[in-house]
Amino acid sequence: MDIYTPTPLEVLNGTDVRLKCTFHSDVPPGKQVTVTWNFRPQTSGPDQNVFYYHEEPYPPTTGRFSGRVTWDGNIHKSDASIMLWNVNPADNGTFQCHVKNPPDVGGNIGEIQLAVVLRVSFSEIHILAVTIGSACALMIVIVVVVVVCQQRRRKRREKNVEMVETECNRSEKEKLKSSEPQEAVLGHAERV
């Protein structure tokens, strides 16, 4: 049994967080799968039960996580995630995800280090804002360049067509002018 959890999470006080836990088993997930979430506080204290799943979710009815944890996984998609609502600094610590799928019951335990902060780090917000802003600006520049290039090509084509038409008109006028005296001479010769 292999269990995968994200790197340490930093979450803003009073918000909700999805504690993601996925797994891979050599046995297809079925009715035997059990998921147990535990919490080890950052300060001293005993481990606490957070959530239990076996065929259906069993959220805690007592304790600090009562009414604050819901099932957000899908066993058939190898997902054993939960949602933790309204986090606070007392939630700082390590959340452990244990998954058993008999006969595949060995393997690692997924751990998530949760840090609840009063403000999100300056750098994280700015990195996200700069990344999104840069991507948007780049897309706008690309669209503007493409539109300008297409307009210039269209103007060049129109100019070339006008030049060709002008040259054709000149050639026709010159032919007409050069043929008029010949016709006049022929017409005069026939009359005589």
XYZ file of C-alpha atoms in Angstrom:
192
model
C 0.000 0.000 0.000
C 1.426 3.381 -1.052
C -0.094 6.550 0.392
C 0.482 10.022 -1.035
C -0.066 13.322 0.775
C 1.009 16.859 -0.124
C 3.972 18.722 1.239
C 3.395 20.901 4.322
C 0.335 23.136 4.069
C 0.045 26.718 5.224
C -3.582 27.737 5.734
C -5.140 31.046 6.709
C -6.879 31.098 10.092
C -10.670 30.715 9.825
C -10.633 29.153 6.340
C -11.310 25.593 5.184
C -8.727 23.157 3.865
C -8.855 19.890 1.944
C -6.459 17.376 3.440
C -5.603 15.340 0.383
C -4.690 11.686 0.745
C -4.522 9.317 -2.219
C -3.350 5.742 -2.307
C -2.244 2.930 -4.593
C -2.954 -0.675 -3.762
C -2.174 -3.892 -5.607
C -5.728 -4.966 -4.725
C -8.675 -3.093 -6.295
C -10.398 -0.957 -3.626
C -13.566 -2.584 -2.329
C -15.779 -2.890 0.734
C -12.851 -3.887 2.943
C -11.096 -0.506 2.650
C -10.724 1.450 5.896
C -9.408 4.978 6.284
C -8.341 6.433 9.596
C -7.246 10.039 10.088
C -5.386 11.014 13.275
C -3.947 14.269 14.555
C -0.739 14.845 16.508
C -0.684 18.392 17.964
C 2.382 20.530 17.441
C 2.392 21.182 21.185
C 2.572 18.225 23.521
C -0.458 16.028 23.871
C -1.842 12.685 22.815
C -2.815 11.771 19.258
C -6.482 12.437 18.522
C -8.951 10.687 16.242
C -10.070 12.944 13.389
C -12.103 10.723 11.050
C -12.909 7.108 10.203
C -14.244 5.551 6.988
C -15.393 1.982 6.351
C -18.030 1.592 3.601
C -19.356 4.975 4.741
C -17.952 8.037 6.534
C -17.934 8.185 10.336
C -17.129 11.769 11.353
C -16.270 12.366 15.021
C -19.199 13.087 17.320
C -17.084 14.412 20.183
C -13.802 16.233 20.620
C -12.174 19.179 18.910
C -12.957 17.965 15.359
C -16.671 17.250 15.961
C -18.717 19.066 13.320
C -15.579 20.334 11.569
C -14.565 17.361 9.412
C -16.351 15.890 6.381
C -15.487 13.133 3.922
C -14.229 14.455 0.585
C -12.773 11.289 -0.900
C -13.817 8.545 -3.286
C -12.515 5.078 -2.460
C -13.130 3.808 -6.020
C -10.799 6.551 -7.279
C -8.204 5.778 -4.567
C -8.941 9.054 -2.783
C -9.197 9.185 1.028
C -9.293 12.980 1.441
C -11.210 14.938 4.071
C -12.254 18.577 4.492
C -11.367 20.428 7.676
C -13.582 23.456 8.277
C -12.760 26.702 10.063
C -9.134 25.971 10.910
C -7.516 27.720 13.871
C -4.035 27.836 15.432
C -4.893 24.867 17.675
C -4.939 22.776 14.459
C -1.195 23.260 13.978
C 0.364 19.835 13.863
C 0.542 16.614 11.866
C -2.474 14.926 10.290
C -1.952 11.250 9.517
C -3.823 9.271 6.874
C -3.901 5.458 7.351
C -5.441 3.360 4.551
C -5.917 -0.413 4.660
C -7.255 -2.504 1.808
C -7.089 -6.150 2.956
C -5.032 -8.121 2.206
C -2.920 -5.031 1.345
C -2.538 -3.546 4.828
C 1.178 -2.728 5.036
C 3.001 0.272 3.736
C 3.556 3.872 4.639
C 1.389 6.386 6.513
C 0.543 9.664 4.833
C 1.407 12.743 6.858
C 0.486 16.378 6.339
C 2.155 19.111 8.383
C -0.489 21.833 8.819
C 0.489 25.370 9.790
C -2.387 27.763 10.509
C -1.289 31.367 10.049
C -2.936 34.688 10.794
C -1.817 36.065 7.444
C -0.746 34.296 4.299
C 2.929 34.843 3.579
C 3.666 37.924 1.517
C 5.718 35.953 -0.961
C 3.039 33.346 -1.712
C 0.375 35.911 -2.571
C 2.756 37.951 -4.675
C 4.166 34.959 -6.508
C 0.643 33.855 -7.374
C -0.427 37.363 -8.419
C 2.694 37.930 -10.514
C 2.348 34.539 -12.191
C -1.310 35.063 -13.088
C -0.735 38.698 -14.100
C 2.249 37.804 -16.271
C 0.358 35.033 -18.019
C -2.572 37.368 -18.738
C -0.283 40.162 -19.971
C 1.598 37.762 -22.230
C -1.634 36.486 -23.756
C -2.835 40.062 -24.398
C 0.472 40.986 -26.065
C 0.308 37.889 -28.280
C -3.274 38.667 -29.336
C -2.391 42.314 -30.118
C 0.672 41.276 -32.173
C -1.354 38.734 -34.158
C -4.145 41.251 -34.885
C -1.667 43.977 -35.952
C 0.203 41.538 -38.234
C -3.029 40.399 -39.874
C -4.129 43.993 -40.493
C -0.772 44.891 -42.066
C -0.913 41.844 -44.344
C -4.440 42.744 -45.426
C -3.411 46.352 -46.188
C -0.405 45.127 -48.197
C -2.633 42.791 -50.222
C -5.125 45.596 -50.880
C -2.291 47.911 -51.922
C -0.859 45.279 -54.284
C -4.289 44.717 -55.830
C -4.717 48.477 -56.358
C -1.273 48.740 -57.943
C -2.037 45.857 -60.308
C -5.409 47.387 -61.241
C -3.778 50.790 -61.801
C -1.093 49.239 -64.030
C -3.752 47.344 -65.995
C -5.798 50.509 -66.497
C -2.724 52.425 -67.700
C -1.820 49.655 -70.138
C -5.347 49.582 -71.553
C -5.457 53.379 -71.931
C -2.095 53.380 -73.706
C -3.280 50.618 -76.052
C -6.427 52.576 -76.815
C -4.475 55.761 -77.461
C -2.020 54.007 -79.708
C -4.793 52.249 -81.642
C -6.898 55.433 -82.197
C -4.510 57.069 -84.726
C -4.198 53.799 -86.644
C -7.984 53.477 -86.825
C -8.276 57.082 -87.971
C -5.691 56.516 -90.696
C -7.398 53.302 -91.810
C -10.808 54.978 -91.764
C -9.467 57.901 -93.847
C -7.813 55.539 -96.314
C -11.038 53.623 -96.823
C -12.943 56.770 -97.508
C -10.521 57.873 -100.203
